[in-house]
Tab-separated table of C-alpha atoms in Angstrom:
chain	number	residue	atom	x	y	z
A	1013	UNK	CA	-28.846	-52.490	25.548
A	1014	UNK	CA	-29.780	-48.560	24.824
A	1015	UNK	CA	-32.617	-48.003	21.684
A	1016	UNK	CA	-32.461	-44.436	20.497
A	1017	UNK	CA	-35.749	-42.363	21.519
A	1018	UNK	CA	-37.802	-40.773	18.623
A	1019	UNK	CA	-38.338	-37.392	19.211
A	1020	UNK	CA	-41.328	-35.910	20.776
A	1021	UNK	CA	-42.742	-32.714	19.497
A	1022	UNK	CA	-44.202	-32.192	23.323
A	1023	UNK	CA	-41.020	-33.500	25.137
A	1024	UNK	CA	-39.678	-30.870	26.824
A	1025	UNK	CA	-36.127	-32.048	26.331
A	1026	UNK	CA	-36.753	-31.958	22.426
A	1027	UNK	CA	-38.328	-28.662	22.980
A	1028	UNK	CA	-35.375	-27.236	24.883
A	1029	UNK	CA	-33.277	-28.791	21.562
A	1030	UNK	CA	-35.864	-26.643	19.495
A	1031	UNK	CA	-34.903	-23.883	21.044
A	1032	UNK	CA	-31.176	-24.459	20.919
A	1033	UNK	CA	-30.988	-24.613	17.564
A	1034	UNK	CA	-32.766	-21.984	16.981
A	1035	UNK	CA	-31.198	-19.551	18.874
A	1036	UNK	CA	-27.917	-21.370	17.559
A	1037	UNK	CA	-29.252	-19.988	14.002
A	1038	UNK	CA	-30.965	-16.817	14.697
A	1039	UNK	CA	-27.717	-14.429	13.986
A	1040	UNK	CA	-27.250	-15.922	10.588
A	1041	UNK	CA	-30.981	-15.436	10.147
A	1042	UNK	CA	-31.222	-12.225	11.333
A	1043	UNK	CA	-28.121	-11.161	8.470
A	1044	UNK	CA	-30.222	-12.965	5.316
A	1045	UNK	CA	-33.277	-11.009	5.886
A	1046	UNK	CA	-31.426	-7.667	6.442
A	1047	UNK	CA	-29.957	-8.186	3.742
A	1048	UNK	CA	-32.476	-9.630	2.055
A	1049	UNK	CA	-34.908	-7.150	3.165
A	1050	UNK	CA	-32.219	-4.238	2.083
A	1051	UNK	CA	-32.258	-5.240	-0.600
A	1052	UNK	CA	-36.452	-5.407	-1.248
A	1053	UNK	CA	-36.077	-1.933	-0.192
A	1054	UNK	CA	-33.730	-0.909	-2.242
A	1055	UNK	CA	-35.554	-2.067	-5.477
A	1056	UNK	CA	-38.743	-0.246	-4.262
A	1057	UNK	CA	-37.191	3.086	-4.637
A	1058	UNK	CA	-37.979	5.228	-7.766
A	1059	UNK	CA	-34.755	5.726	-10.337
A	1060	UNK	CA	-33.351	9.047	-10.495
A	1061	UNK	CA	-33.933	10.862	-14.171
A	1062	UNK	CA	-31.978	13.389	-14.961
A	1063	UNK	CA	-33.405	15.843	-17.449
A	1064	UNK	CA	-31.920	15.660	-21.253
A	1065	UNK	CA	-28.651	16.665	-21.278
A	1066	UNK	CA	-28.882	20.429	-22.323
A	1067	UNK	CA	-26.351	23.216	-21.095
A	1068	UNK	CA	-23.890	20.258	-19.263
A	1069	UNK	CA	-20.635	21.900	-17.899
A	1070	UNK	CA	-17.467	19.940	-17.533
A	1071	UNK	CA	-15.565	21.282	-14.815
A	1072	UNK	CA	-12.353	20.072	-13.427
A	1073	UNK	CA	-11.297	20.697	-9.200
A	1074	UNK	CA	-8.152	19.878	-7.468
A	1075	UNK	CA	-6.717	20.089	-3.958
A	1076	UNK	CA	-3.002	19.454	-3.081
A	1077	UNK	CA	-0.695	19.400	0.487
A	1078	UNK	CA	3.082	18.687	1.357
A	1079	UNK	CA	3.901	15.752	2.922
A	1080	UNK	CA	7.429	14.840	4.498
A	1081	UNK	CA	8.403	11.393	3.275
A	1082	UNK	CA	8.859	8.449	5.890
A	1083	UNK	CA	9.481	5.296	4.909
A	1084	UNK	CA	13.808	5.495	4.743
A	1085	UNK	CA	15.065	2.332	2.413
A	1086	UNK	CA	18.393	1.254	1.488
A	1087	UNK	CA	20.214	-1.141	-0.646
A	1088	UNK	CA	23.125	-2.929	0.215
A	1089	UNK	CA	25.689	-4.194	-2.340
A	1090	UNK	CA	28.465	-6.356	-3.108
A	1091	UNK	CA	29.987	-7.793	-5.798
A	1092	UNK	CA	32.618	-11.119	-6.130
A	1093	UNK	CA	34.731	-12.729	-9.090
A	1094	UNK	CA	36.865	-15.197	-10.341
A	1095	UNK	CA	37.461	-18.377	-12.175
A	1096	UNK	CA	35.283	-20.539	-11.435
A	1097	UNK	CA	31.391	-19.984	-10.244
A	1098	UNK	CA	30.984	-22.065	-7.273
A	1099	UNK	CA	33.390	-20.261	-4.974
A	1100	UNK	CA	32.102	-16.708	-6.299
A	1101	UNK	CA	28.983	-17.783	-5.721
A	1102	UNK	CA	29.817	-19.181	-2.202
A	1103	UNK	CA	31.690	-15.922	-1.119
A	1104	UNK	CA	28.219	-13.762	-2.395
A	1105	UNK	CA	26.714	-16.503	-0.389
A	1106	UNK	CA	28.102	-15.515	2.827
A	1107	UNK	CA	28.333	-12.074	2.917
A	1108	UNK	CA	24.601	-12.351	2.735
A	1109	UNK	CA	24.310	-14.154	5.328
A	1110	UNK	CA	26.421	-11.755	7.315
A	1111	UNK	CA	25.119	-8.905	6.062
A	1112	UNK	CA	21.803	-10.873	7.053
A	1113	UNK	CA	22.429	-12.047	10.441
A	1114	UNK	CA	23.349	-8.755	11.471
A	1115	UNK	CA	20.133	-7.280	9.735
A	1116	UNK	CA	17.630	-9.629	11.474
A	1117	UNK	CA	18.716	-8.258	14.979
A	1118	UNK	CA	17.748	-4.510	14.552
A	1119	UNK	CA	14.377	-5.708	12.473
A	1120	UNK	CA	10.959	-4.937	13.695
A	1121	UNK	CA	7.803	-4.965	11.520
A	1122	UNK	CA	6.906	-1.535	10.193
A	1123	UNK	CA	9.817	0.051	11.443
A	1124	UNK	CA	12.693	-1.810	9.942
A	1125	UNK	CA	11.773	-4.208	7.345
A	1126	UNK	CA	14.404	-6.950	5.734
A	1127	UNK	CA	14.267	-8.770	2.329
A	1128	UNK	CA	16.662	-10.128	0.460
A	1129	UNK	CA	17.092	-8.405	-3.034
A	1130	UNK	CA	18.692	-9.375	-6.754
A	1131	UNK	CA	21.780	-12.292	-6.649
A	1132	UNK	CA	22.908	-13.140	-9.740
A	1133	UNK	CA	25.731	-15.093	-10.889
A	1134	UNK	CA	26.651	-14.777	-14.493
A	1135	UNK	CA	29.912	-16.005	-16.641
A	1136	UNK	CA	32.815	-13.404	-17.989
A	1137	UNK	CA	33.634	-13.737	-21.345
A	1138	UNK	CA	36.925	-13.011	-22.910
A	1139	UNK	CA	37.287	-11.445	-26.803
A	1140	UNK	CA	37.563	-14.946	-28.529
A	1141	UNK	CA	33.746	-15.531	-26.997
A	1142	UNK	CA	35.113	-18.087	-24.420
A	1143	UNK	CA	34.623	-18.099	-20.590
A	1144	UNK	CA	37.810	-16.249	-19.205
A	1145	UNK	CA	35.880	-16.068	-15.698
A	1146	UNK	CA	32.537	-15.837	-13.375
A	1147	UNK	CA	31.131	-12.455	-12.161
A	1148	UNK	CA	27.948	-12.670	-9.498
A	1149	UNK	CA	26.462	-9.808	-7.094
A	1150	UNK	CA	23.868	-9.713	-3.575
A	1151	UNK	CA	21.515	-7.360	-2.160
A	1152	UNK	CA	19.927	-6.969	0.888
A	1153	UNK	CA	17.645	-4.143	1.362
A	1154	UNK	CA	16.015	-2.430	4.463
A	1155	UNK	CA	13.355	0.052	5.086
A	1156	UNK	CA	11.037	1.194	6.987
A	1157	UNK	CA	9.912	4.426	9.348
A	1158	UNK	CA	12.656	3.996	12.486
A	1159	UNK	CA	15.355	5.970	9.741
A	1160	UNK	CA	17.675	6.517	12.592
A	1161	UNK	CA	18.437	2.585	13.910
A	1162	UNK	CA	18.450	2.010	9.327
A	1163	UNK	CA	20.990	4.407	9.116
A	1164	UNK	CA	23.036	2.758	12.077
A	1165	UNK	CA	22.348	-0.505	11.172
A	1166	UNK	CA	24.174	0.787	7.177
A	1167	UNK	CA	27.141	1.620	8.768
A	1168	UNK	CA	27.455	-1.384	11.261
A	1169	UNK	CA	27.265	-4.420	8.035
A	1170	UNK	CA	30.809	-5.045	7.348
A	1171	UNK	CA	29.982	-7.474	3.991
A	1172	UNK	CA	27.949	-5.247	2.175
A	1173	UNK	CA	27.933	-1.478	0.688
A	1174	UNK	CA	24.963	1.077	0.819
A	1175	UNK	CA	24.467	1.675	-3.340
A	1176	UNK	CA	21.075	3.150	-3.131
A	1177	UNK	CA	19.139	5.195	-0.435
A	1178	UNK	CA	15.505	6.100	-0.790
A	1179	UNK	CA	12.268	7.686	0.893
A	1180	UNK	CA	9.513	6.878	0.114
A	1181	UNK	CA	5.720	7.482	2.166
A	1182	UNK	CA	3.510	5.458	3.391
A	1183	UNK	CA	0.194	4.196	2.546
A	1184	UNK	CA	-1.109	5.081	5.903
A	1185	UNK	CA	0.558	8.525	5.314
A	1186	UNK	CA	-0.849	9.209	2.193
A	1187	UNK	CA	-4.120	7.687	2.667
A	1188	UNK	CA	-4.284	11.169	5.695
A	1189	UNK	CA	-3.390	13.196	3.231
A	1190	UNK	CA	-5.247	11.915	0.323
A	1191	UNK	CA	-8.350	12.047	3.777
A	1192	UNK	CA	-7.401	15.743	5.108
A	1193	UNK	CA	-7.784	17.470	1.092
A	1194	UNK	CA	-10.636	15.707	-0.243
A	1195	UNK	CA	-13.146	17.776	0.933
A	1196	UNK	CA	-11.016	20.849	0.026
A	1197	UNK	CA	-10.608	19.589	-3.138
A	1198	UNK	CA	-15.055	18.280	-3.854
A	1199	UNK	CA	-15.742	22.483	-1.889
A	1200	UNK	CA	-13.483	24.024	-5.120
A	1201	UNK	CA	-15.369	21.648	-7.225
A	1202	UNK	CA	-19.142	22.918	-6.104
A	1203	UNK	CA	-17.325	26.914	-5.656
A	1204	UNK	CA	-16.985	26.422	-9.307
A	1205	UNK	CA	-20.301	25.153	-9.818
A	1206	UNK	CA	-21.644	28.239	-8.196
A	1207	UNK	CA	-19.921	30.036	-10.379
A	1208	UNK	CA	-20.980	29.089	-13.610
A	1209	UNK	CA	-24.204	28.373	-13.142
A	1210	UNK	CA	-24.275	32.698	-11.863
A	1211	UNK	CA	-22.116	33.495	-14.841
A	1212	UNK	CA	-24.337	32.105	-17.662
A	1213	UNK	CA	-27.383	33.181	-16.062
A	1214	UNK	CA	-28.678	30.012	-14.064
A	1215	UNK	CA	-30.218	29.594	-10.550
A	1216	UNK	CA	-28.743	26.301	-9.468
A	1217	UNK	CA	-27.305	23.371	-11.156
A	1218	UNK	CA	-27.806	18.845	-11.664
A	1219	UNK	CA	-24.283	17.252	-10.734
A	1220	UNK	CA	-25.089	14.141	-13.874
A	1221	UNK	CA	-21.244	12.323	-13.402
A	1222	UNK	CA	-18.410	13.241	-11.003
A	1223	UNK	CA	-14.942	11.439	-10.766
A	1224	UNK	CA	-12.448	12.086	-7.662
A	1225	UNK	CA	-8.638	10.698	-8.138
A	1226	UNK	CA	-5.705	10.972	-5.795
A	1227	UNK	CA	-2.396	11.619	-6.752
A	1228	UNK	CA	1.256	11.140	-5.173
A	1229	UNK	CA	4.327	9.048	-4.716
A	1230	UNK	CA	3.081	5.432	-5.492
A	1231	UNK	CA	4.208	3.442	-1.906
A	1232	UNK	CA	7.125	1.191	-2.299
A	1233	UNK	CA	8.551	3.736	-5.543
A	1234	UNK	CA	11.898	5.300	-3.455
A	1235	UNK	CA	13.099	8.645	-4.250
A	1236	UNK	CA	16.886	8.401	-5.047
A	1237	UNK	CA	18.420	10.049	-1.790
A	1238	UNK	CA	22.305	9.172	-2.270
A	1239	UNK	CA	23.487	6.460	-4.451
A	1240	UNK	CA	27.377	4.515	-2.076
A	1241	UNK	CA	30.213	2.928	-2.505
A	1242	UNK	CA	32.561	0.875	-0.746
A	1243	UNK	CA	33.802	2.590	1.934
A	1244	UNK	CA	36.903	1.874	2.669
A	1245	UNK	CA	38.147	3.283	6.025
A	1246	UNK	CA	36.915	0.963	9.147
A	1247	UNK	CA	35.669	4.471	10.534
A	1248	UNK	CA	33.942	5.402	8.327
A	1249	UNK	CA	32.268	2.024	8.113
A	1250	UNK	CA	30.902	2.332	11.362
A	1251	UNK	CA	29.341	5.702	11.107
A	1252	UNK	CA	25.562	5.373	10.684
A	1253	UNK	CA	25.100	6.905	7.143
A	1254	UNK	CA	23.391	10.292	6.929
A	1255	UNK	CA	20.347	10.528	5.771
A	1256	UNK	CA	17.194	13.287	5.429
A	1257	UNK	CA	13.805	12.445	4.296
A	1258	UNK	CA	12.307	14.859	1.874
A	1259	UNK	CA	9.013	15.797	0.291
A	1260	UNK	CA	6.074	15.225	-1.877
A	1261	UNK	CA	2.625	16.168	-3.002
A	1262	UNK	CA	-0.186	14.519	-2.640
A	1263	UNK	CA	-3.243	15.888	-4.836
A	1264	UNK	CA	-6.994	15.019	-5.272
A	1265	UNK	CA	-8.640	15.896	-7.747
A	1266	UNK	CA	-12.406	15.993	-8.550
A	1267	UNK	CA	-13.929	16.103	-12.858
A	1268	UNK	CA	-17.909	15.744	-13.604
A	1269	UNK	CA	-20.330	17.849	-15.657
A	1270	UNK	CA	-23.311	19.692	-14.128
A	1271	UNK	CA	-26.279	20.965	-15.665
A	1272	UNK	CA	-26.880	23.700	-15.492
A	1273	UNK	CA	-30.909	24.996	-14.504
A	1274	UNK	CA	-33.193	27.634	-13.584
């Protein structure tokens, strides 16, 4: 019969256990101590006191750059109608499944992304308020950075046609553009503050408040490039969709107030 031995403070085995536990707990303890020390240090700092608001000037500055839209988005769709709802729905499902299978073969995350769009089925009414049939439509959306592959894919999908095409600016491209011109926008704000102080006969200025913002085409909002109906000829269906990327403007603005000082 084995009994649990009580821990002895002086026993080597128990000392090693305590050391091991202390080592395992050390990273978390260090982080907690660092956070606590940072908090206490921040609390000990004296609060910055601005002078009473006088001789305050409101200023605004901006910097812009043009960037090439780098993501192509295609919306493919098809429409079916008939006297009964079930056959119309089945035809739409078959058309979407065939298009989706073709698109998935070309899909690559970020470069060629595939997703389904709207799927609708509704009755068609006659002049007497009765139902004369059913009409439905479905969409497949293909988008990404590899515009050549997406344009070629549009020509290979036979069960749907391109209803809309457009270009968007990726989040990464927009952030790169903003990073490039943020310093320029802030520099222009500071230059305006220097000039205002000089023109008003002051020697310097203090920043009272400031806000930095960016403006540009939001990610995921395509700019229309073309709108196409169904292409009838087989040769035209096989041909890649002709596309050309446009450009967009990204702007960083700086707004705030400065207090002129002597």
